[in-house]
XYZ file of C-alpha atoms in Angstrom:
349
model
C -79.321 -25.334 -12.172
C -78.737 -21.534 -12.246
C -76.112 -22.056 -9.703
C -74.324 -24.462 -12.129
C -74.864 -22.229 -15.155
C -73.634 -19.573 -13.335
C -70.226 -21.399 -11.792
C -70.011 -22.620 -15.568
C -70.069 -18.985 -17.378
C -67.290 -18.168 -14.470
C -65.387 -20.718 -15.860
C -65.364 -19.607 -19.445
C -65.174 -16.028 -18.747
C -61.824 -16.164 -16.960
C -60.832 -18.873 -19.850
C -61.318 -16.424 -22.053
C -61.608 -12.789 -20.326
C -58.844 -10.778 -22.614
C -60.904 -12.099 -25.833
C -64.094 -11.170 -24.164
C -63.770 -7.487 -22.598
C -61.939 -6.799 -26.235
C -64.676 -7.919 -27.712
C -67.301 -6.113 -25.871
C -65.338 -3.196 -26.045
C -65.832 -3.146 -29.700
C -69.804 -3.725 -29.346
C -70.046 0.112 -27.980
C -74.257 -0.401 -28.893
C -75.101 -3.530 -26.991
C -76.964 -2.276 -23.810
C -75.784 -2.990 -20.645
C -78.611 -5.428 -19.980
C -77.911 -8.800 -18.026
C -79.624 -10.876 -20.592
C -77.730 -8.865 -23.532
C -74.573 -9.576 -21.814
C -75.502 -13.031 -21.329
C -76.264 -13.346 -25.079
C -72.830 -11.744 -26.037
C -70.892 -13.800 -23.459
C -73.018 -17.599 -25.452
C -72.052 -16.127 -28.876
C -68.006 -15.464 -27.518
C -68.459 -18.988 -25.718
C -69.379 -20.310 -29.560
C -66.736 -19.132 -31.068
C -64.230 -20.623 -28.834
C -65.858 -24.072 -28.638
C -67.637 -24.585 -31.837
C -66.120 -24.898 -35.385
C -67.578 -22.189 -37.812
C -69.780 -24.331 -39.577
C -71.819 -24.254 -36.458
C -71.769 -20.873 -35.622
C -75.693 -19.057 -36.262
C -77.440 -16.763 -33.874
C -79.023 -18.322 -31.258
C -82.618 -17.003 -30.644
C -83.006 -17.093 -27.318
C -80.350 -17.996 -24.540
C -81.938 -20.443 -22.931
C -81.280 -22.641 -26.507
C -77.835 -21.419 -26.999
C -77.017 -22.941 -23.191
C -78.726 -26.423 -23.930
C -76.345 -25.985 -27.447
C -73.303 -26.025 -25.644
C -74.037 -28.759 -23.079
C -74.678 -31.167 -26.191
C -72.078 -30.629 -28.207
C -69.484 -30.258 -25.336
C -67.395 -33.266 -24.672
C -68.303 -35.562 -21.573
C -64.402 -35.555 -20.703
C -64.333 -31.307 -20.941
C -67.447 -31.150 -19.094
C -66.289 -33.152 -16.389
C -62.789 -31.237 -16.236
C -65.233 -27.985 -15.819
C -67.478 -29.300 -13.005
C -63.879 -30.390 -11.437
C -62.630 -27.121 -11.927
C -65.866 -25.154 -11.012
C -66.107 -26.744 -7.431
C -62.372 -25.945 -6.933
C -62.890 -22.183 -7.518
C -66.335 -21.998 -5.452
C -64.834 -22.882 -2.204
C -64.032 -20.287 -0.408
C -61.641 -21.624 2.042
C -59.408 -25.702 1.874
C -60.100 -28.208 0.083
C -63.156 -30.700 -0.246
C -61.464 -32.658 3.307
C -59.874 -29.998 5.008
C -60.394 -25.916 6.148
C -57.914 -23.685 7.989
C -60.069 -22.725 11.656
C -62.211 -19.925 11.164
C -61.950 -16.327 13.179
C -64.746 -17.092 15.898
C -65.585 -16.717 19.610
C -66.116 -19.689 21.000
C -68.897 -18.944 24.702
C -68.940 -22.836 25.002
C -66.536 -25.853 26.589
C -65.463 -28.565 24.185
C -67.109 -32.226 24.714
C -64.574 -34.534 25.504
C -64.712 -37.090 22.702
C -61.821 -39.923 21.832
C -59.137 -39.162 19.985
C -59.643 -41.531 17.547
C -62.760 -40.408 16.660
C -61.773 -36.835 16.185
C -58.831 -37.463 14.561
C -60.852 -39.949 12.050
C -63.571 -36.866 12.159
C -60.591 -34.683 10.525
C -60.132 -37.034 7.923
C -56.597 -37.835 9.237
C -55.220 -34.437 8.609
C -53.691 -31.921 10.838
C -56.812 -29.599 11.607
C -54.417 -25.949 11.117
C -52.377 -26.639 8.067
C -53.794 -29.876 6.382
C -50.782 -32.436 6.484
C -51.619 -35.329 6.242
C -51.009 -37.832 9.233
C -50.596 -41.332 9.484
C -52.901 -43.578 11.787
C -50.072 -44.710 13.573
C -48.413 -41.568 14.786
C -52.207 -40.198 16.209
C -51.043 -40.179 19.688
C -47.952 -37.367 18.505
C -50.754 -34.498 17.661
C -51.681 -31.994 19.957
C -55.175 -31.522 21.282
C -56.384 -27.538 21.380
C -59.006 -26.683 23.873
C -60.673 -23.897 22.474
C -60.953 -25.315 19.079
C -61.695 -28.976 19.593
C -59.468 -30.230 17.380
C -55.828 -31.895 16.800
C -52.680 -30.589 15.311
C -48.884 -31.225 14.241
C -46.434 -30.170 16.056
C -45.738 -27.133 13.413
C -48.798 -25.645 14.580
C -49.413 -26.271 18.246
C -46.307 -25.686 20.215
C -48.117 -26.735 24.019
C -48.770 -23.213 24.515
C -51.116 -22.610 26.747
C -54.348 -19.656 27.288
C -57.356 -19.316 29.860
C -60.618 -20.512 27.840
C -63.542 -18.104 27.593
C -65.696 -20.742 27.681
C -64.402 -22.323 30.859
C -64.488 -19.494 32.171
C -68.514 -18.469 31.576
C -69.614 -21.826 32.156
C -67.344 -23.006 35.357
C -65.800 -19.678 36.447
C -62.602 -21.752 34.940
C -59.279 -19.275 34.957
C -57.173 -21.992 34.727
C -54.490 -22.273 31.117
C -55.085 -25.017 28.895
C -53.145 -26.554 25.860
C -54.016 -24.053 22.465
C -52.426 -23.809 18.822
C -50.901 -21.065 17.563
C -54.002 -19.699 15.628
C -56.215 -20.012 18.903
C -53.426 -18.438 21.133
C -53.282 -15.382 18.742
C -56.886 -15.117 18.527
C -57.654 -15.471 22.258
C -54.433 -12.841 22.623
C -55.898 -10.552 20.065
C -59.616 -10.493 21.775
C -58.283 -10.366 25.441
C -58.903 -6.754 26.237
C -62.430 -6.818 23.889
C -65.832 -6.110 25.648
C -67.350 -9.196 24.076
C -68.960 -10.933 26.415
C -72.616 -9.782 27.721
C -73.096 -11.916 30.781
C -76.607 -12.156 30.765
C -76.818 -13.301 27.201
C -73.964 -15.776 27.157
C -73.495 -16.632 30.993
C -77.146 -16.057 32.607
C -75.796 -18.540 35.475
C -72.791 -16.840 36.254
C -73.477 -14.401 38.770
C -74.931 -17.150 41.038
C -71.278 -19.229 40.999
C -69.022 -16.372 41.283
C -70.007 -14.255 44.426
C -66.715 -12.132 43.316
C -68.611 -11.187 40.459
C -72.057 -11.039 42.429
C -70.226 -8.206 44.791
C -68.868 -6.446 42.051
C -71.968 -6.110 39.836
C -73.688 -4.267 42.832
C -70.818 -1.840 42.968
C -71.239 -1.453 39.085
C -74.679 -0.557 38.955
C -74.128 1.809 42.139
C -71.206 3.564 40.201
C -73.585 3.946 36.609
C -76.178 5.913 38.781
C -73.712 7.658 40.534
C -71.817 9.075 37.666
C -75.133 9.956 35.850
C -75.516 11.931 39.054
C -72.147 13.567 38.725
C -72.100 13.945 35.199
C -74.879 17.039 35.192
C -72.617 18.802 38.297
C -70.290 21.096 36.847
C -68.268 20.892 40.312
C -67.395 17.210 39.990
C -64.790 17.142 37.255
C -62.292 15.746 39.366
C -64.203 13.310 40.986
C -65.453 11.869 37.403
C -61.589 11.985 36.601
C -61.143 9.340 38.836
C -63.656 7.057 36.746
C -60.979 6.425 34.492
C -59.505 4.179 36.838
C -62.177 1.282 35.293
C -62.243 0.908 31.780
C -65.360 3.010 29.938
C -67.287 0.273 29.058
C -68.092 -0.803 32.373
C -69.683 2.154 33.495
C -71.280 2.383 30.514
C -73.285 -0.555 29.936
C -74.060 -3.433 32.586
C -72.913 -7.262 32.315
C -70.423 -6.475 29.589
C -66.643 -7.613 29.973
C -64.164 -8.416 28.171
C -61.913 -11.404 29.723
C -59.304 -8.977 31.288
C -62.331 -7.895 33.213
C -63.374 -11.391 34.468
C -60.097 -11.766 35.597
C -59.595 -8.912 37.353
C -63.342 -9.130 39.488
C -61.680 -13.045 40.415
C -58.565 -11.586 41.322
C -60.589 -8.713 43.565
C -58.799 -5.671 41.830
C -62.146 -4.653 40.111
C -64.117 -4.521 43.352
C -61.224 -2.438 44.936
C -61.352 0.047 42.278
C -65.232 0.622 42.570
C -64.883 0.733 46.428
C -62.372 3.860 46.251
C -64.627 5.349 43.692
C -67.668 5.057 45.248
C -65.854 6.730 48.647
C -64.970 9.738 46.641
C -68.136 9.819 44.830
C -70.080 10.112 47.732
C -67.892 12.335 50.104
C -68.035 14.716 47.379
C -71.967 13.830 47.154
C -72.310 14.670 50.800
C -71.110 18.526 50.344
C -71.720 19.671 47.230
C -75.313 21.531 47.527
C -75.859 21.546 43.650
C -75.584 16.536 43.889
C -78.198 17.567 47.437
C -80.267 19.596 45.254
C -80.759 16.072 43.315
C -81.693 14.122 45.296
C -85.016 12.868 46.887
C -86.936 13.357 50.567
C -88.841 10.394 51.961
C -92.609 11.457 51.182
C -93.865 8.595 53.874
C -91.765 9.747 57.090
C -90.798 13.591 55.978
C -87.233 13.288 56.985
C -84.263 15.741 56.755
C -82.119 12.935 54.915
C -81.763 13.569 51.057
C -82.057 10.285 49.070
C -80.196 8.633 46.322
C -81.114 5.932 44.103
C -77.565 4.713 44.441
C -77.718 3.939 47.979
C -79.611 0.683 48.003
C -79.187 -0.503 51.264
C -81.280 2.122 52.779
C -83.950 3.333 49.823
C -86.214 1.144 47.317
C -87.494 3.259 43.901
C -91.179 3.414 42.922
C -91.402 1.680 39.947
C -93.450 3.998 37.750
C -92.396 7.737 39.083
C -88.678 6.519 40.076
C -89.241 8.876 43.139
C -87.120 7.398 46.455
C -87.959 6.194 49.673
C -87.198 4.378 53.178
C -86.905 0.610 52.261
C -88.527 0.494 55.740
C -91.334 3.558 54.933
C -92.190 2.010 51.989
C -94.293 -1.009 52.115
C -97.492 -1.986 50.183
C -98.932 1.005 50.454
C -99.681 3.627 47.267
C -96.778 6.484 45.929
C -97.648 9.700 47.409
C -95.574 11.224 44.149
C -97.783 8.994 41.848
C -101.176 9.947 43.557
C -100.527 13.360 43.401
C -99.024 13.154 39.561
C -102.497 11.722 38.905
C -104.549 14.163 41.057
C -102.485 16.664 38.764
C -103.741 15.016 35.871
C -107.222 14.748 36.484
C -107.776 18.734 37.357
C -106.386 19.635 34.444
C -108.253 17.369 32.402
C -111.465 19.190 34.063
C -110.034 22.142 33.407
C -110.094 21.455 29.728
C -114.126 20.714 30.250
């Protein structure tokens, strides 16, 4: 009921707004309260729909709205409540909607024409023409969007499908409109998609994508590593080579990315940068100083948390070890963090 009160007032005001703001512009006392304005805005609405005879100061709004709604004619009313859902609508008509901006992680069910078409209310689903039952078979079906359109605004141009391509690993072009292929053009080189939110199954059917996710997280602890050496500028120079994102943040790509890891050029990339990483790892005493000695065996070989064929992390200190020194047995660096712990806790007694 507010709601309707509300799209009726609307209505009126925009009737009537030059009478209105002159008229409030004059009434330089009335308090900018909402139920003084609403008061001011019934007595303005009176005097446009009610002869003078029947014009007295209503006492409280709630009487002056139920005034109106009698004496207001069923055929105006209805004109109003036409006119009121017309302006409310944000976007087509009461049948029909141009497609929205969205990003679309899933792949279209395959439904009949027919009942798609009939599902659009027989109009063309980008620009609202109206088409005739007979000439179905002459619209053209988008992929992304699900949904048929005229000629005028699908021209058989084709795009690779996000969703295709997170659910089946899919790189293949399909059939889009115009709107999709713009969108789809506009959001190619977007970091958009966080794999493990809107592909958790991915990694397990692409082992292109499987290979190169090792080599990412490799290359994030690496450059952490390099960024607090002030001799590796160059080296971190060559990290520009990938684009920022994905050495800043795991699982997220954007569909340039995808393509690229299926195409291999990704994985080649992180290869080269992982060789100069660690060559320059290997001599520079200030990355050695960094890095970790095997606490179980006492060897001369410094650790790295990035080199995970050969060392496994404690989970609680982080320290590094032998995968093959490290079994079920205790931390040494967390027994002796607690041992620390404890004497100075008796110190403090």
């Amino acid at each position: 009921c507010t709601y309707k009160v509300m799209s009726l007032c609307l209505v009126f005001m925009h009737k009537f707004q030059d009478c209105f703001i002159c008229s409030c512009l004059q009434s330089s006392r009335m308090q900018c309260f909402a139920e003084d304005l609403a008061h001011h805005l019934v007595s303005e609405f009176r005097k446009q729909w009610f002869p003078s005879e029947l014009l007295q100061n209503p006492d409280n709004l709630n009487s002056a709205l139920q005034e109106v709604r009698m004496v207001m004619h069923k055929h105006t009313f209805m004109h109003l409540t036409e006119e009121i859902v017309q302006k409310t609508r944000m976007r087509g008509t009461l049948t029909w909607a141009p497609p929205r901006f969205q990003i679309i992680f899933c792949v279209q069910p395959t439904h009949r024409r027919s009942d798609v078409i009939a599902s659009q209310h027989f109009l063309c689903a980008g620009c609202g023409t109206k088409i005739e039952p007979r000439y179905m078979k002459k619209l053209r079906y988008c992929d992304y969007l699900g949904r048929y359109f005229c000629d005028g605004c699908h021209s058989g141009l084709e795009s690779v499908i996000p969703g295709r391509v997170l659910n089946n690993w899919d790189f293949a072009r399909y059939p889009v409109c115009h709107f999709s292929r713009q969108l789809l053009d506009s959001i190619w080189q977007q970091p958009l998609f966080k794999l493990t939110s809107v592909a958790k199954n991915l990694y397990s059917q692409a082992k292109e994508l499987q290979r190169f996710r090792e080599l990412q997280e490799q290359l994030v602890s690496i450059k952490k590593l390099l960024s607090a050496c002030r001799l590796s500028a160059g080296v971190l120079d060559e990290f520009e080579q990938l684009p920022a994102h994905l050495i800043q943040e795991l699982h997220l790509f954007s569909m340039q990315d995808l393509i690229r890891v299926k195409k291999g050029q990704l994985c080649t990339i992180a290869k080269a940068l992982m060789q100069s990483a660690v060559t320059h790892i290997d001599i520079c005493e200030l990355c050695q100083a960094k890095g970790f000695i095997c606490e179980f065996c006492h060897g001369e070989e410094v650790l790295f948390p990035f080199q995970r064929d050969t060392c496994t992390r404690c989970q609680d200190c982080r320290a590094c070890f032998h995968i093959s020194c490290f079994h079920d047995e205790s931390c040494p660096k967390c027994a002796r963090l607690q041992k620390r712990k404890k004497l100075q806790e008796d110190i403090k007694l």
